[in-house]
CSV table of C-alpha atoms in Angstrom, one decimal:
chain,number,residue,atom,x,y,z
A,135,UNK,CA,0.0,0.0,0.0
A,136,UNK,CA,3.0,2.6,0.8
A,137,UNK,CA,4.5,2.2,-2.4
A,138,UNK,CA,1.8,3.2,-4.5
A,139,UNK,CA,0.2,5.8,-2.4
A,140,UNK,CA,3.8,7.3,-2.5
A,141,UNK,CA,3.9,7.3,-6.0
A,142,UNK,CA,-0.2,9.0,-6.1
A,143,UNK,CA,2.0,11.9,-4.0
A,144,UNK,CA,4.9,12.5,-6.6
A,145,UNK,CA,2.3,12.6,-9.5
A,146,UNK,CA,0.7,15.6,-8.3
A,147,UNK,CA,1.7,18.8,-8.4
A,148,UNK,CA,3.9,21.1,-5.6
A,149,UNK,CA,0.5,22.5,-3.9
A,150,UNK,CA,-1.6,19.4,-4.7
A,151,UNK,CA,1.0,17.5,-2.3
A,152,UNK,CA,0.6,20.0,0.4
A,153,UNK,CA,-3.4,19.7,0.1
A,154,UNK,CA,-3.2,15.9,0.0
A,155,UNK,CA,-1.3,15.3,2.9
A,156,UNK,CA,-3.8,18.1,4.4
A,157,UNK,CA,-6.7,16.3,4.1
A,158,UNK,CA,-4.9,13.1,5.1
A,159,UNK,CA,-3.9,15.4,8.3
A,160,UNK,CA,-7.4,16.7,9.0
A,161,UNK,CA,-9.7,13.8,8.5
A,162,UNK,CA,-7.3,10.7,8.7
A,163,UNK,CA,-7.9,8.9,6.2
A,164,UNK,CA,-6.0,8.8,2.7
A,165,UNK,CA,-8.1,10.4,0.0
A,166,UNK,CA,-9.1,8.5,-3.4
A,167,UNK,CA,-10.6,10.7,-5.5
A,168,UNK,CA,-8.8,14.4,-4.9
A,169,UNK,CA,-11.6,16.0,-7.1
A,170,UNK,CA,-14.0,15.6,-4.6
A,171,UNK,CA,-12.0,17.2,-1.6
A,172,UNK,CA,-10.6,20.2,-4.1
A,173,UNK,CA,-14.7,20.9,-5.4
A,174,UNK,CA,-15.4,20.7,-1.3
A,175,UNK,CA,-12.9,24.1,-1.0
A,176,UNK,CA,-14.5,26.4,-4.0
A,177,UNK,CA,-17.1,28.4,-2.7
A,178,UNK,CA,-19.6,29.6,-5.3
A,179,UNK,CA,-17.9,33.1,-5.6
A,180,UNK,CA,-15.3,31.8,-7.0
A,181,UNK,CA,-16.6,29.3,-9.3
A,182,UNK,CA,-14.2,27.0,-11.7
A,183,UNK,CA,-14.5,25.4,-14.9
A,184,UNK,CA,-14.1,21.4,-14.7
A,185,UNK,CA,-13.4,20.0,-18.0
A,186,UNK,CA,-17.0,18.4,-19.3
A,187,UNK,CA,-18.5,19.6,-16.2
A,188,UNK,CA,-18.6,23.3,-16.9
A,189,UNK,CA,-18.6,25.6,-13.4
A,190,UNK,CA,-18.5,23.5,-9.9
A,191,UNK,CA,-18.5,24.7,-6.5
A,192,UNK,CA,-19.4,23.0,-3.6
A,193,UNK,CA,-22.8,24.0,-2.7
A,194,UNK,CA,-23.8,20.4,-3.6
A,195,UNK,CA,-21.2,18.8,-1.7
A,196,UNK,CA,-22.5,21.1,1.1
A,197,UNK,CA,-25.6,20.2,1.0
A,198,UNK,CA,-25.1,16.4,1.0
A,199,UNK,CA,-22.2,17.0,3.9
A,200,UNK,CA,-25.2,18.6,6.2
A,201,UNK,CA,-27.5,15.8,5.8
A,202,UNK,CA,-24.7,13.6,6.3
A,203,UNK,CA,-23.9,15.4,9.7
A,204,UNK,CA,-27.3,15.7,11.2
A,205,UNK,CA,-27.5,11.9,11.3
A,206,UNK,CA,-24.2,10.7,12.3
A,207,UNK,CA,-24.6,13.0,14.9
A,208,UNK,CA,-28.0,12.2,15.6
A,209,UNK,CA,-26.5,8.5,15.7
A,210,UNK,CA,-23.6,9.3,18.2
A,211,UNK,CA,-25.6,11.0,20.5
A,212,UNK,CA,-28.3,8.5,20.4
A,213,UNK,CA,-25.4,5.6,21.7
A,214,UNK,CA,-23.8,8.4,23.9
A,215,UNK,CA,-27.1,9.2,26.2
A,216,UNK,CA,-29.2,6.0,25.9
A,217,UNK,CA,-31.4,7.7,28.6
A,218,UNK,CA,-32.2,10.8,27.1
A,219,UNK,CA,-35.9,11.4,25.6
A,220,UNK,CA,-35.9,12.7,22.1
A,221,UNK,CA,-36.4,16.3,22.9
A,222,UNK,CA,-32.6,16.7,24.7
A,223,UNK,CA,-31.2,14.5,21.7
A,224,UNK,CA,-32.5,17.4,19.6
A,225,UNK,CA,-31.6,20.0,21.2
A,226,UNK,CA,-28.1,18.6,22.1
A,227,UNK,CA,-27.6,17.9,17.9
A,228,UNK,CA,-29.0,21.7,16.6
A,229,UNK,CA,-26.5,22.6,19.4
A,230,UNK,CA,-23.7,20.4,17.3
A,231,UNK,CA,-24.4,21.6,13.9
A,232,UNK,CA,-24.7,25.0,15.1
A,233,UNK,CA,-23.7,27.5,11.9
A,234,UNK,CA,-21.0,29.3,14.8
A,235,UNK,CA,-19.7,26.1,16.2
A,236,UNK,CA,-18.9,24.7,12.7
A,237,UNK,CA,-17.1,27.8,11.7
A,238,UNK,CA,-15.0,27.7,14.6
A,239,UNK,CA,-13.9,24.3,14.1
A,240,UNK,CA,-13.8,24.5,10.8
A,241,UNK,CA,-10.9,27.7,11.4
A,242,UNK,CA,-9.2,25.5,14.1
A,243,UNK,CA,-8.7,22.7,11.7
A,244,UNK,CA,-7.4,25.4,9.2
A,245,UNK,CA,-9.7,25.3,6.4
A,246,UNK,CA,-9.5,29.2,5.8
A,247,UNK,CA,-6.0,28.7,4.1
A,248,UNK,CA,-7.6,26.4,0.8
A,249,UNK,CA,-11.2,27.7,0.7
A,250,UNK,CA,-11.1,29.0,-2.9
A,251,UNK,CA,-13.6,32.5,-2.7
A,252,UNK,CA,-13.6,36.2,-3.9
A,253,UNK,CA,-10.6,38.2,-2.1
A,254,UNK,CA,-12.6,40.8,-0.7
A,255,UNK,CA,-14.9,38.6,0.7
A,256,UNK,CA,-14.1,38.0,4.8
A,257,UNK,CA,-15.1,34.3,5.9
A,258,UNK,CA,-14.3,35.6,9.4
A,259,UNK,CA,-17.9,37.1,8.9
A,260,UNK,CA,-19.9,34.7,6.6
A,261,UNK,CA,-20.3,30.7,7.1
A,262,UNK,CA,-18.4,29.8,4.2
A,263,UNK,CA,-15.9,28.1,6.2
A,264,UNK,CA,-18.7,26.2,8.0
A,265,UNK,CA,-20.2,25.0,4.6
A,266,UNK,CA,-16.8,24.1,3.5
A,267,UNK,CA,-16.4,21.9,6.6
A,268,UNK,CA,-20.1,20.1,5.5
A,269,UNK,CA,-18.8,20.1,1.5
A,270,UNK,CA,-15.4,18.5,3.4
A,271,UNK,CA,-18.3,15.7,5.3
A,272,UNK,CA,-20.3,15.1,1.9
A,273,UNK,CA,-16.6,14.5,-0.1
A,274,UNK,CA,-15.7,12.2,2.4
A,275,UNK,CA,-18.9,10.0,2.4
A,276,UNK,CA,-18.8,10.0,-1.4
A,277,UNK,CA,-15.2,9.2,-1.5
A,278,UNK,CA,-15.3,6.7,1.5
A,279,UNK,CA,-18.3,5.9,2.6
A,280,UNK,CA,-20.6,6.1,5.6
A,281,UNK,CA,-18.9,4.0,7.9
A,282,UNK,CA,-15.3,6.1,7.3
A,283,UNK,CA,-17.0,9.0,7.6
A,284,UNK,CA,-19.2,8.5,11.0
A,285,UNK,CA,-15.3,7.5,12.3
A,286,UNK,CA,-14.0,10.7,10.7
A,287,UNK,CA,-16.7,13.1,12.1
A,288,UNK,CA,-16.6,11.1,15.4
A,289,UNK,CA,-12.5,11.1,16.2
A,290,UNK,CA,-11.6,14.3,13.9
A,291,UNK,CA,-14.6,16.3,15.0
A,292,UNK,CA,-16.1,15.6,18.1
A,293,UNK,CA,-13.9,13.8,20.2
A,294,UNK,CA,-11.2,16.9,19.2
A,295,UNK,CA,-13.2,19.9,18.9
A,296,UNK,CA,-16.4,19.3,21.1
A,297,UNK,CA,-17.1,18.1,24.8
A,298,UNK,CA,-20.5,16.4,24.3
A,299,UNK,CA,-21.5,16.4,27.9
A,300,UNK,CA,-20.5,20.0,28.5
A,301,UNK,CA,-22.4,21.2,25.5
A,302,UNK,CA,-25.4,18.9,26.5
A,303,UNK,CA,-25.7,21.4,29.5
A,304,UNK,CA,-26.0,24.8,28.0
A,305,UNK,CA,-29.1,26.5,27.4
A,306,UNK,CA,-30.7,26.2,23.8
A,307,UNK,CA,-31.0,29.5,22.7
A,308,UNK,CA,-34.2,29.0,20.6
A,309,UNK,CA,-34.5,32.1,19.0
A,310,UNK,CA,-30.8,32.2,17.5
A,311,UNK,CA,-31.2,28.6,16.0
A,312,UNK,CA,-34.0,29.6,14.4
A,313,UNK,CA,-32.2,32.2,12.7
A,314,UNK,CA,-29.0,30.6,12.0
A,315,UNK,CA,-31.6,28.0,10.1
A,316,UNK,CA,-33.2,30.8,7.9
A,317,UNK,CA,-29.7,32.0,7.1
A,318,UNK,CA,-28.5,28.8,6.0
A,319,UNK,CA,-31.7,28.0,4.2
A,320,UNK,CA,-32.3,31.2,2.5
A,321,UNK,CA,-36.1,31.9,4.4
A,322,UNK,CA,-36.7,35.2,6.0
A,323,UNK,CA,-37.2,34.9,9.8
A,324,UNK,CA,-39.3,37.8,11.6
A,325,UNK,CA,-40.8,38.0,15.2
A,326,UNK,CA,-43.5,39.9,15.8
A,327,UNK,CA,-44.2,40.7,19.6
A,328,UNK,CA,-47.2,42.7,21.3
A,329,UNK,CA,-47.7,43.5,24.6
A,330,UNK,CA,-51.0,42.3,26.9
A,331,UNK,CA,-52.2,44.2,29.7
A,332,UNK,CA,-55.4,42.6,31.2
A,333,UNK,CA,-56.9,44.1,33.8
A,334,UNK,CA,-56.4,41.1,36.3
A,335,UNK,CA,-53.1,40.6,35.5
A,336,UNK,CA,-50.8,43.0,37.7
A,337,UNK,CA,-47.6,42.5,35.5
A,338,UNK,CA,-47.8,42.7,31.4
A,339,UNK,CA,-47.3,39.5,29.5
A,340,UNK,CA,-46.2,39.5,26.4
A,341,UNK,CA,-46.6,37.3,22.7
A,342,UNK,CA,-44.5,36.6,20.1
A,343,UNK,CA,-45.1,35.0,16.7
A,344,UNK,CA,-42.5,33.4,14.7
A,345,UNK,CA,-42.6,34.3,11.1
A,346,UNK,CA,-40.9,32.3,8.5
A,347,UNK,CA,-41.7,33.6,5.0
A,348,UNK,CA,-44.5,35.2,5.7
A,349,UNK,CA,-45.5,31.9,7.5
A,350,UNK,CA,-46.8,31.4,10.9
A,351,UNK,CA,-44.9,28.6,12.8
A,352,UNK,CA,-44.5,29.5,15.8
A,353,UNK,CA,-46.5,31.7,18.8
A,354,UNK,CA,-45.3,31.7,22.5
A,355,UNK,CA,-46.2,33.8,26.1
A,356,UNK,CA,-43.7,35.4,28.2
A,357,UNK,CA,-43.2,37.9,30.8
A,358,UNK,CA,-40.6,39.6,29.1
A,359,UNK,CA,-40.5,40.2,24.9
A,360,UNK,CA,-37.5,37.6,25.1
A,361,UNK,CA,-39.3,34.8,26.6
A,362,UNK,CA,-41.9,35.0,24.6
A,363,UNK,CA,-39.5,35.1,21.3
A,364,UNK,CA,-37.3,32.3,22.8
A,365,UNK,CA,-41.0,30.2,23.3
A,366,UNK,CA,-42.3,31.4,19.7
A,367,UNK,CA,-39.1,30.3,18.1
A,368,UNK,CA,-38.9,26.9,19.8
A,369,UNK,CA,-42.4,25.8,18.5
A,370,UNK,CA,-41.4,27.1,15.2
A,371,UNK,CA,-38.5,24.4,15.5
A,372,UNK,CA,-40.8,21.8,16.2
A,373,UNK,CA,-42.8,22.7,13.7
A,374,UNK,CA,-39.9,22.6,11.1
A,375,UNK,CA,-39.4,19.1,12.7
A,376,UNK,CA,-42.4,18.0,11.3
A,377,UNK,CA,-42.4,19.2,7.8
């Protein structure tokens, strides 16, 4: 196995040798097809031409890597906490594939020095590196498989980047979730929050509706606008659960 994987490594070019060996690096295991893992680092601004395949990017590799890490982690989480009902599993994987959390781990594992994208654009402030870590997932389950890739995501990922039962403790905030989802899913996300003063009530309560696309998902009470927002936005989640 050396001597030909050795000889894959002199074939390529100068920069193509230091991307191999960083994808080796990052996910472990020893790419097959490096077309996959180079399309996975060209975001759409910065489209190229494949020969026969005209422009490529890697919004499709993106998309498949997200569906791809909603259920490994949905899997590991199910064989981590065998007690846990299926509302805490949920919460404990949108907390996972959280838009922030995968941009920070996708900048620790140094993906910002071969995402291909417009020069003026700053990834600091967009999710491209994020997508780029799913387009990385979805080139690794094409190239590999599913069982390589649960180990990947499980060892490279979470075991290094993520402390499961730490994170399984923190507050869900509902509200940015919600948002984070409309972002990545192109859908305009609006609350819409009133006040209520009835005249047995000493204190004002409050209602929010949660507004996707001129949608109504989700409505909750509170006693302050940000519990009512936090409640609308959860049973908007749900609701999104269910479509």
């Amino acid at each position: 196995m050396i001597k030909p994987l050795l000889h894959i490594i002199k074939l390529l070019p100068f920069k193509g040798k230091k991307f191999y060996n960083f994808i080796w690096s990052a996910t472990g295991l020893r790419p097959n097809n490096m077309e996959l893992y180079q399309q996975a680092m060209v975001h759409k601004s910065a489209m190229i031409k494949a020969n026969k395949k005209g422009f490529i990017n890697n919004e499709r590799l993106e998309y498949l890597g997200d569906a791809i890490l909603g259920a490994i982690v949905a899997e590991i989480l199910f064989e981590q906490f065998p007690n846990k009902n299926e509302g805490f599993l949920t919460k404990t994987r949108a907390r996972i594939v959280n838009r922030n959390l995968l941009n920070n781990i996708a900048y620790q594992m140094g993906l910002q020095h071969w995402v291909k994208m417009q020069s003026q654009i700053d990834a600091s402030q967009t999710s491209i590196l994020g997508d780029a870590l799913e387009a990385l997932i979805g080139a690794v389950y094409v190239d590999k498989g599913y069982s390589k890739c649960k180990a990947f995501i499980q060892k490279r990922l979470i075991d290094k980047y993520i402390n499961l039962h730490s994170i399984a403790k923190k507050d869900t905030n509902y509200k940015s979730i919600l948002i984070e989802w409309g972002q990545k899913h192109k859908k305009n996300v609006n609350f819409v929050t009133e006040e209520i003063h009835e005249a047995s009530e000493l204190t004002a309560t409050f209602i929010a509706r949660a507004i996707i696309n001129e949608e109504l998902l989700g409505e909750g009470e509170g006693y302050s606008k940000k519990e009512a927002q936090q409640n609308a936005a959860h049973q908007a989640l749900q609701s999104l659960e269910e479509i």
